Structure formats: C-alpha cells, structure tokens
C-alpha positions as a Markdown table, in Angstrom:
| # | Residue | x | y | z |
|---|---|---|---|---|
| 1 | Unk | 142.7 | 121.7 | 63.4 |
| 2 | Unk | 139.7 | 124.1 | 63.0 |
| 3 | Unk | 136.9 | 124.2 | 60.5 |
| 4 | Unk | 136.8 | 127.6 | 58.8 |
| 5 | Unk | 134.8 | 129.1 | 55.8 |
| 6 | Unk | 136.5 | 128.5 | 52.6 |
| 7 | Unk | 136.3 | 132.3 | 51.9 |
| 8 | Unk | 138.7 | 132.8 | 54.8 |
| 9 | Unk | 141.5 | 131.6 | 52.5 |
| 10 | Unk | 143.2 | 134.8 | 51.2 |
| 11 | Unk | 143.7 | 135.8 | 47.6 |
| 12 | Unk | 140.6 | 133.8 | 46.5 |
| 13 | Unk | 137.0 | 134.7 | 45.6 |
| 14 | Unk | 134.2 | 132.3 | 44.7 |
| 15 | Unk | 131.0 | 133.1 | 42.8 |
| 16 | Unk | 128.1 | 131.3 | 41.4 |
| 17 | Unk | 125.4 | 131.7 | 38.7 |
| 18 | Unk | 122.6 | 129.4 | 37.8 |
| 19 | Unk | 119.3 | 129.0 | 35.9 |
| 20 | Unk | 117.0 | 127.1 | 38.4 |
| 21 | Unk | 114.3 | 126.3 | 35.9 |
| 22 | Unk | 116.9 | 124.8 | 33.3 |
| 23 | Unk | 118.8 | 123.2 | 36.2 |
| 24 | Unk | 122.2 | 124.3 | 35.1 |
| 25 | Unk | 124.9 | 126.8 | 36.3 |
| 26 | Unk | 128.5 | 127.5 | 37.0 |
| 27 | Unk | 130.9 | 128.2 | 39.9 |
| 28 | Unk | 134.0 | 130.4 | 39.4 |
| 29 | Unk | 137.1 | 130.4 | 41.6 |
| 30 | Unk | 139.0 | 133.6 | 41.0 |
| 31 | Unk | 142.8 | 134.0 | 42.0 |
| 32 | Unk | 143.5 | 137.3 | 40.3 |
| 33 | Unk | 147.2 | 137.4 | 41.5 |
| 34 | Unk | 147.8 | 134.2 | 39.7 |
| 35 | Unk | 148.2 | 130.8 | 41.3 |
| 36 | Unk | 150.4 | 127.8 | 40.6 |
| 37 | Unk | 147.9 | 125.0 | 39.8 |
| 38 | Unk | 147.6 | 121.3 | 39.0 |
| 39 | Unk | 144.9 | 118.9 | 37.9 |
| 40 | Unk | 144.1 | 115.2 | 38.3 |
| 41 | Unk | 141.5 | 113.5 | 36.0 |
| 42 | Unk | 140.5 | 110.0 | 37.0 |
| 43 | Unk | 137.2 | 109.6 | 35.2 |
| 44 | Unk | 136.7 | 108.3 | 31.7 |
| 45 | Unk | 134.6 | 111.0 | 30.2 |
| 46 | Unk | 136.0 | 114.5 | 31.1 |
| 47 | Unk | 135.1 | 117.8 | 29.3 |
| 48 | Unk | 137.8 | 120.4 | 30.0 |
| 49 | Unk | 139.4 | 123.5 | 28.6 |
| 50 | Unk | 143.0 | 124.7 | 29.0 |
| 51 | Unk | 144.0 | 121.7 | 31.2 |
| 52 | Unk | 147.3 | 121.5 | 29.3 |
| 53 | Unk | 148.4 | 124.8 | 30.9 |
| 54 | Unk | 148.7 | 122.8 | 34.1 |
| 55 | Unk | 151.3 | 120.3 | 32.8 |
| 56 | Unk | 154.7 | 120.9 | 34.7 |
| 57 | Unk | 156.3 | 121.3 | 31.2 |
| 58 | Unk | 153.9 | 124.1 | 30.1 |
| 59 | Unk | 155.3 | 127.7 | 30.3 |
| 60 | Unk | 152.5 | 129.1 | 32.3 |
| 61 | Unk | 153.7 | 129.5 | 36.0 |
| 62 | Unk | 150.1 | 130.1 | 37.3 |
| 63 | Unk | 146.4 | 130.6 | 36.3 |
| 64 | Unk | 143.9 | 133.2 | 37.2 |
| 65 | Unk | 140.7 | 131.2 | 37.6 |
| 66 | Unk | 139.0 | 127.8 | 37.5 |
| 67 | Unk | 135.4 | 127.5 | 36.2 |
| 68 | Unk | 133.3 | 124.6 | 37.2 |
| 69 | Unk | 130.3 | 124.3 | 34.9 |
| 70 | Unk | 127.2 | 122.3 | 33.9 |
| 71 | Unk | 126.3 | 121.8 | 30.3 |
| 72 | Unk | 128.6 | 119.0 | 29.3 |
| 73 | Unk | 131.0 | 120.1 | 26.4 |
| 74 | Unk | 128.4 | 122.7 | 25.5 |
| 75 | Unk | 129.3 | 124.7 | 28.6 |
| 76 | Unk | 133.1 | 125.1 | 27.7 |
| 77 | Unk | 132.4 | 128.4 | 26.1 |
| 78 | Unk | 131.4 | 129.8 | 29.4 |
| 79 | Unk | 135.1 | 130.4 | 30.2 |
| 80 | Unk | 135.0 | 133.3 | 27.7 |
| 81 | Unk | 132.9 | 135.2 | 30.2 |
| 82 | Unk | 135.5 | 134.7 | 33.0 |
| 83 | Unk | 138.3 | 135.9 | 30.5 |
| 84 | Unk | 136.3 | 138.9 | 29.6 |
| 85 | Unk | 135.7 | 139.8 | 33.3 |
| 86 | Unk | 139.4 | 139.4 | 34.2 |
| 87 | Unk | 140.8 | 141.2 | 31.1 |
| 88 | Unk | 138.5 | 144.1 | 31.7 |
| 89 | Unk | 140.2 | 144.5 | 35.1 |
| 90 | Unk | 143.8 | 144.1 | 33.7 |
| 91 | Unk | 144.2 | 140.7 | 35.0 |
| 92 | Unk | 146.3 | 138.1 | 32.9 |
| 93 | Unk | 149.6 | 137.3 | 31.4 |
| 94 | Unk | 151.4 | 140.5 | 30.1 |
| 95 | Unk | 151.9 | 139.8 | 26.5 |
| 96 | Unk | 152.9 | 143.3 | 25.6 |
| 97 | Unk | 149.7 | 143.8 | 23.7 |
| 98 | Unk | 146.9 | 143.1 | 26.2 |
| 99 | Unk | 146.6 | 140.9 | 29.3 |
| 100 | Unk | 145.6 | 137.4 | 28.6 |
| 101 | Unk | 143.9 | 135.7 | 31.5 |
| 102 | Unk | 144.4 | 131.9 | 32.0 |
| 103 | Unk | 141.2 | 130.2 | 32.8 |
| 104 | Unk | 140.8 | 126.4 | 33.2 |
| 105 | Unk | 137.4 | 124.9 | 33.0 |
| 106 | Unk | 135.7 | 121.5 | 33.5 |
| 107 | Unk | 132.0 | 120.6 | 32.9 |
| 108 | Unk | 129.7 | 118.0 | 34.2 |
| 109 | Unk | 126.7 | 116.5 | 32.4 |
| 110 | Unk | 123.3 | 118.0 | 33.6 |
| 111 | Unk | 121.5 | 118.1 | 30.2 |
| 112 | Unk | 119.0 | 115.3 | 31.3 |
| 113 | Unk | 117.8 | 117.0 | 34.4 |
| 114 | Unk | 116.3 | 120.4 | 33.2 |
| 115 | Unk | 116.4 | 121.6 | 29.7 |
| 116 | Unk | 118.6 | 119.6 | 27.3 |
| 117 | Unk | 119.0 | 122.8 | 25.3 |
| 118 | Unk | 120.2 | 124.9 | 28.1 |
| 119 | Unk | 123.9 | 125.3 | 29.3 |
| 120 | Unk | 126.1 | 127.9 | 30.9 |
| 121 | Unk | 127.4 | 130.5 | 28.5 |
| 122 | Unk | 129.8 | 133.4 | 28.7 |
| 123 | Unk | 127.1 | 135.7 | 30.2 |
| 124 | Unk | 126.2 | 133.4 | 33.0 |
| 125 | Unk | 130.0 | 132.9 | 33.8 |
| 126 | Unk | 130.4 | 136.7 | 33.8 |
| 127 | Unk | 127.6 | 137.0 | 36.2 |
| 128 | Unk | 129.4 | 134.3 | 38.4 |
| 129 | Unk | 132.4 | 136.5 | 38.4 |
| 130 | Unk | 130.3 | 139.5 | 39.5 |
| 131 | Unk | 128.9 | 137.4 | 42.3 |
| 132 | Unk | 132.5 | 136.4 | 43.4 |
| 133 | Unk | 133.0 | 140.1 | 44.3 |
| 134 | Unk | 130.6 | 139.3 | 47.3 |
| 135 | Unk | 132.6 | 136.2 | 48.0 |
| 136 | Unk | 129.7 | 134.5 | 49.7 |
| 137 | Unk | 129.0 | 131.3 | 47.6 |
| 138 | Unk | 126.0 | 129.1 | 48.5 |
| 139 | Unk | 125.9 | 125.3 | 48.9 |
| 140 | Unk | 123.3 | 123.0 | 47.4 |
| 141 | Unk | 121.4 | 123.8 | 44.2 |
| 142 | Unk | 123.7 | 126.6 | 43.2 |
| 143 | Unk | 126.4 | 127.2 | 40.7 |
| 144 | Unk | 127.7 | 124.0 | 39.1 |
| 145 | Unk | 125.5 | 122.1 | 41.5 |
| 146 | Unk | 122.2 | 123.4 | 40.0 |
| 147 | Unk | 121.7 | 120.3 | 37.9 |
| 148 | Unk | 123.8 | 117.8 | 39.8 |
| 149 | Unk | 122.5 | 114.3 | 40.6 |
| 150 | Unk | 123.8 | 111.1 | 42.0 |
| 151 | Unk | 122.9 | 107.4 | 42.1 |
| 152 | Unk | 122.3 | 106.8 | 38.4 |
| 153 | Unk | 123.0 | 103.1 | 37.9 |
| 154 | Unk | 119.2 | 102.6 | 37.8 |
| 155 | Unk | 118.8 | 105.4 | 35.2 |
| 156 | Unk | 117.1 | 108.9 | 35.7 |
| 157 | Unk | 114.0 | 107.4 | 37.4 |
| 158 | Unk | 115.9 | 106.2 | 40.4 |
| 159 | Unk | 118.4 | 109.0 | 40.9 |
| 160 | Unk | 118.6 | 111.8 | 43.5 |
| 161 | Unk | 119.2 | 115.5 | 43.5 |
| 162 | Unk | 122.8 | 116.6 | 44.5 |
| 163 | Unk | 124.5 | 120.0 | 44.5 |
| 164 | Unk | 127.7 | 121.8 | 45.4 |
| 165 | Unk | 129.5 | 121.8 | 48.7 |
| 166 | Unk | 132.4 | 123.6 | 50.4 |
| 167 | Unk | 134.6 | 122.6 | 53.3 |
| 168 | Unk | 137.9 | 124.2 | 54.7 |
| 169 | Unk | 140.2 | 123.8 | 57.7 |
| 170 | Unk | 143.0 | 125.7 | 59.4 |
| 171 | Unk | 146.0 | 124.1 | 60.8 |
| 172 | Unk | 148.2 | 126.9 | 62.4 |
| 173 | Unk | 148.8 | 129.3 | 59.6 |
| 174 | Unk | 148.0 | 126.6 | 56.9 |
| 175 | Unk | 144.5 | 126.6 | 55.4 |
| 176 | Unk | 143.2 | 124.1 | 53.0 |
| 177 | Unk | 139.7 | 124.1 | 51.4 |
| 178 | Unk | 137.7 | 122.3 | 48.8 |
| 179 | Unk | 134.8 | 123.0 | 46.4 |
| 180 | Unk | 132.9 | 120.0 | 45.1 |
| 181 | Unk | 130.0 | 119.8 | 42.5 |
| 182 | Unk | 128.8 | 116.3 | 43.0 |
| 183 | Unk | 127.3 | 114.6 | 39.8 |
| 184 | Unk | 128.3 | 111.0 | 40.5 |
| 185 | Unk | 127.2 | 107.8 | 39.0 |
| 186 | Unk | 127.6 | 106.2 | 42.5 |
| 187 | Unk | 126.2 | 106.6 | 46.0 |
| 188 | Unk | 127.5 | 109.3 | 48.5 |
| 189 | Unk | 128.5 | 108.4 | 52.0 |
| 190 | Unk | 129.4 | 110.4 | 55.2 |
| 191 | Unk | 133.3 | 110.0 | 55.3 |
| 192 | Unk | 133.4 | 109.8 | 59.0 |
| 193 | Unk | 130.4 | 107.5 | 59.9 |
| 194 | Unk | 130.1 | 105.7 | 56.6 |
| 195 | Unk | 126.3 | 106.3 | 56.6 |
| 196 | Unk | 124.7 | 106.5 | 53.2 |
| 197 | Unk | 123.5 | 110.1 | 52.4 |
| 198 | Unk | 122.2 | 109.8 | 48.9 |
| 199 | Unk | 122.3 | 107.6 | 45.8 |
| 200 | Unk | 120.5 | 104.9 | 43.9 |
| 201 | Unk | 116.9 | 104.7 | 45.0 |
| 202 | Unk | 114.9 | 101.4 | 45.4 |
| 203 | Unk | 112.3 | 100.8 | 42.7 |
| 204 | Unk | 109.5 | 102.2 | 45.0 |
| 205 | Unk | 111.7 | 105.2 | 45.8 |
| 206 | Unk | 111.0 | 104.8 | 49.5 |
| 207 | Unk | 114.6 | 103.7 | 50.5 |
| 208 | Unk | 118.1 | 103.5 | 49.1 |
| 209 | Unk | 119.4 | 100.6 | 46.9 |
| 210 | Unk | 123.0 | 99.8 | 46.7 |
| 211 | Unk | 124.9 | 101.0 | 43.6 |
| 212 | Unk | 127.8 | 98.7 | 44.1 |
| 213 | Unk | 125.5 | 95.7 | 44.3 |
| 214 | Unk | 123.7 | 96.8 | 41.3 |
| 215 | Unk | 127.0 | 97.0 | 39.4 |
| 216 | Unk | 128.0 | 93.4 | 40.6 |
| 217 | Unk | 124.6 | 91.9 | 39.8 |
| 218 | Unk | 125.7 | 91.7 | 36.1 |
| 219 | Unk | 129.4 | 91.6 | 35.3 |
| 220 | Unk | 128.9 | 91.3 | 31.6 |
| 221 | Unk | 129.8 | 94.3 | 29.4 |
| 222 | Unk | 127.4 | 97.1 | 29.8 |
| 223 | Unk | 126.5 | 98.5 | 26.5 |
| 224 | Unk | 124.0 | 101.2 | 27.8 |
| 225 | Unk | 126.0 | 102.5 | 30.8 |
| 226 | Unk | 124.6 | 105.8 | 32.0 |
| 227 | Unk | 127.1 | 108.4 | 31.0 |
| 228 | Unk | 125.6 | 111.6 | 32.4 |
| 229 | Unk | 128.0 | 112.0 | 35.3 |
| 230 | Unk | 131.3 | 113.7 | 36.6 |
| 231 | Unk | 132.2 | 115.0 | 40.0 |
| 232 | Unk | 134.2 | 118.3 | 39.7 |
| 233 | Unk | 136.4 | 119.7 | 42.5 |
| 234 | Unk | 138.9 | 122.2 | 43.4 |
| 235 | Unk | 141.3 | 122.3 | 46.3 |
| 236 | Unk | 142.7 | 125.6 | 47.4 |
| 237 | Unk | 145.6 | 126.2 | 49.9 |
| 238 | Unk | 147.6 | 129.1 | 51.1 |
| 239 | Unk | 150.6 | 126.8 | 51.2 |
| 240 | Unk | 153.4 | 127.7 | 48.9 |
| 241 | Unk | 153.9 | 125.2 | 46.1 |
| 242 | Unk | 154.9 | 124.9 | 42.5 |
| 243 | Unk | 152.9 | 123.3 | 39.6 |
| 244 | Unk | 154.3 | 119.8 | 40.0 |
| 245 | Unk | 153.5 | 119.7 | 43.7 |
| 246 | Unk | 150.0 | 121.1 | 43.2 |
| 247 | Unk | 149.4 | 118.2 | 40.7 |
| 248 | Unk | 150.4 | 115.8 | 43.4 |
| 249 | Unk | 148.0 | 117.4 | 45.8 |
| 250 | Unk | 145.2 | 117.2 | 43.3 |
| 251 | Unk | 145.9 | 113.5 | 42.9 |
| 252 | Unk | 145.8 | 113.0 | 46.7 |
| 253 | Unk | 142.5 | 114.9 | 46.9 |
| 254 | Unk | 141.0 | 112.4 | 44.6 |
| 255 | Unk | 141.2 | 110.1 | 47.6 |
| 256 | Unk | 138.5 | 112.2 | 49.1 |
| 257 | Unk | 136.2 | 111.2 | 46.3 |
| 258 | Unk | 136.9 | 107.5 | 47.0 |
| 259 | Unk | 136.1 | 108.0 | 50.7 |
| 260 | Unk | 132.7 | 109.6 | 50.0 |
| 261 | Unk | 131.6 | 108.2 | 46.6 |
| 262 | Unk | 131.0 | 104.5 | 45.7 |
| 263 | Unk | 131.6 | 103.4 | 42.9 |
| 264 | Unk | 133.9 | 106.2 | 41.7 |
| 265 | Unk | 136.3 | 107.0 | 38.8 |
| 266 | Unk | 134.3 | 104.8 | 36.3 |
| 267 | Unk | 134.4 | 105.2 | 32.6 |
| 268 | Unk | 131.1 | 106.9 | 32.9 |
| 269 | Unk | 132.4 | 109.6 | 35.1 |
| 270 | Unk | 134.8 | 112.4 | 34.2 |
| 271 | Unk | 135.9 | 113.0 | 37.8 |
| 272 | Unk | 138.4 | 115.9 | 37.9 |
| 273 | Unk | 140.1 | 117.8 | 40.7 |
| 274 | Unk | 142.0 | 121.0 | 40.4 |
| 275 | Unk | 144.4 | 122.3 | 43.0 |
| 276 | Unk | 145.5 | 126.0 | 43.5 |
| 277 | Unk | 148.3 | 127.5 | 45.6 |
| 278 | Unk | 147.2 | 131.1 | 46.6 |
| 279 | Unk | 149.6 | 131.9 | 49.5 |
| 280 | Unk | 153.1 | 131.7 | 50.8 |
| 281 | Unk | 152.9 | 129.6 | 53.9 |
| 282 | Unk | 155.7 | 127.0 | 54.1 |
| 283 | Unk | 154.2 | 123.6 | 54.2 |
| 284 | Unk | 154.8 | 119.9 | 53.4 |
| 285 | Unk | 153.2 | 118.6 | 50.3 |
| 286 | Unk | 152.2 | 115.3 | 52.0 |
| 287 | Unk | 150.5 | 117.2 | 54.8 |
| 288 | Unk | 148.5 | 119.4 | 52.4 |
| 289 | Unk | 147.7 | 116.4 | 50.2 |
| 290 | Unk | 146.4 | 114.5 | 53.2 |
| 291 | Unk | 144.3 | 117.5 | 54.2 |
| 292 | Unk | 143.1 | 117.9 | 50.7 |
| 293 | Unk | 141.6 | 114.4 | 50.7 |
| 294 | Unk | 139.9 | 115.1 | 53.9 |
| 295 | Unk | 138.3 | 118.4 | 53.0 |
| 296 | Unk | 137.3 | 117.1 | 49.7 |
| 297 | Unk | 135.4 | 114.1 | 51.2 |
| 298 | Unk | 133.6 | 116.5 | 53.5 |
| 299 | Unk | 132.8 | 118.9 | 50.7 |
| 300 | Unk | 131.2 | 116.0 | 48.7 |
| 301 | Unk | 129.0 | 115.2 | 51.7 |
| 302 | Unk | 128.1 | 118.8 | 52.2 |
| 303 | Unk | 127.0 | 118.9 | 48.6 |
| 304 | Unk | 124.4 | 116.3 | 49.0 |
| 305 | Unk | 123.3 | 117.3 | 52.4 |
| 306 | Unk | 122.7 | 121.0 | 51.3 |
| 307 | Unk | 120.9 | 120.0 | 48.1 |
| 308 | Unk | 117.1 | 120.6 | 47.8 |
| 309 | Unk | 114.5 | 118.5 | 45.9 |
| 310 | Unk | 114.3 | 119.7 | 42.4 |
| 311 | Unk | 113.1 | 118.6 | 38.8 |
| 312 | Unk | 111.0 | 115.9 | 40.5 |
| 313 | Unk | 113.9 | 114.3 | 42.3 |
| 314 | Unk | 114.3 | 113.8 | 46.0 |
| 315 | Unk | 117.3 | 114.9 | 47.9 |
| 316 | Unk | 119.2 | 113.6 | 51.0 |
| 317 | Unk | 117.0 | 115.7 | 53.4 |
| 318 | Unk | 114.0 | 113.8 | 52.3 |
| 319 | Unk | 115.6 | 110.6 | 53.9 |
| 320 | Unk | 116.9 | 112.3 | 57.1 |
| 321 | Unk | 115.2 | 111.5 | 60.4 |
C-alpha cells in the first residue's frame, strides 16, 4: 500500500473557496462523468440537500458533484452555484430540454466562529468550481474547514480551531481517498498512536481536558447541549460499484470517524459521509470499505494538524513539541 495525493484519483477534481474574515467556506468534489454514490448519516443534526438521490430505490444512477459547506442550513443554497457551473459546461442528466446536474450537499455549523450573518452562497460555490479546474486543494483553514472547530463540550471559550484534510492510498490499481471537514463536538486523536491532537481545552487553556470525561461527569439530561457541530466527509474510489455498494462503503467509512473522534455521532453532531465510485477497477466492497475507514481516520487527523490558529482560537500546532 502506498500513500498518494487524492488528486491522483482519476475522473475527480476538488476545489475550495472561503471567506477567511467571516470564517466560512465550501469544498466541491466534481465528478463530471457521473458517479454512483452513497451516503451515511450518523449524527443527529444534519443539514443536507438532494440526499434522497442516493437511495438505492431512486432513479438516478449517479451524481455529478458533492459540496461540503459551512453556514449550517443557510449554506444549502450554495449548491446552486455548482449546478450553474456544471450546466454551463453541458454536464448533467439529459432531460431532452437542458442538462440537469445532480449535486448533493451537506453543511456544517460555523456561524458562531466568524460572522453569524455570513455563509457560503452560489457565487462562492461557483468560485470553488473554478478552483477545482486547478485540482490543487489545500488542507487546513480552507474550503469547508474555514470555520471548523473541535472540542466544544466546554462551550466556545474552550474549543480549538480545526480545518479540512485529505488522505489517499493506492493498492495495486485500486485507489481510495477521503476528504474530511472536521467540526466535531469531541476530541480528535491520531488513529495510529492514539495521541490526542486537538479538542476540549482545560479552563486555563494551557493543556487538553477530556471530552469523554466531561460528558460522563454529569449523566443527567443536558438541556443546553452545544449543537454547533458536524463532521463532513467524502470517500472517493476508482473501484467499480453501484449505489447500494457505495452506501455500504460510506457506512464503513464512518468507522474512520470513530477511530479519530471521541465522542462522535452524538445528537449534537450531523456527521455525514458520502462515497463516490469514479472508476472501473474491479474490487471487493469489503476491501474498499475497510480502506475507506482507514483513509477517513487519517484525513480527520490531517484536518486538525493542518489547521492554523484563527478567530482567537488555538490550533493543534500550538500544542506540538
């Protein structure tokens, strides 16, 4: 197995756009030839668009883009910009009248970090599509990671800056990669060593606290549970699969969240993973699903390691030796 750049996966382009001052942005994954896709949602507060297209019973055989966005539900209109970009290039389902691009989107909550009135819109998403033409996306405080934070059980005063990360591997002809925009309630750990990378800060902000211990400290019903979360991810493979198999791969990729984030999949998170099949390599669904979990966990770790301090919040690099 060999690590590769996610942009080495064929029939795939990734682009980002962001507003650093407002701390919000979006990341687009374009598959203009169309890609069978699945989605798995484990968190209790998702904001999504066109996710029903990915049900195995839906007629659509594939989609043309996934947009990961900040802005909470306000950001759902950003997908209009991706549709405009693709339609202008003749990409979409042939309806006999005009091409209709199929674009799925999920949003994370970043309204409490920069400006509460700012969110990605159609113009920002269109700009992300133009950026995808370069196919050189950046990790950290870019795209959907612009306003991402982690470790929020102590409220905004004790959370840390996070971002977006990428990780991909090649196994023979098979390629599997992951995109992660990490905006988790919990703490983030290195999936290999178990070392804590970012998360809930101690009251004096000089060291880490433990989100799980903070959760266990009071097991009564939490009426004011901090809800500004959601980790968004997308797995991409050149393995050849149908929609139902991609849904299974997306579900297995959620194990990557569980390896790197604790606690995870709470009612205060909207944790979602998309999975796209962009190639024709013959592969076993269990192999790809297992690899999907592995690359997703690494992408989550990369997201916090690449993040820079912003909006008065420290980042993982501030705690590194």
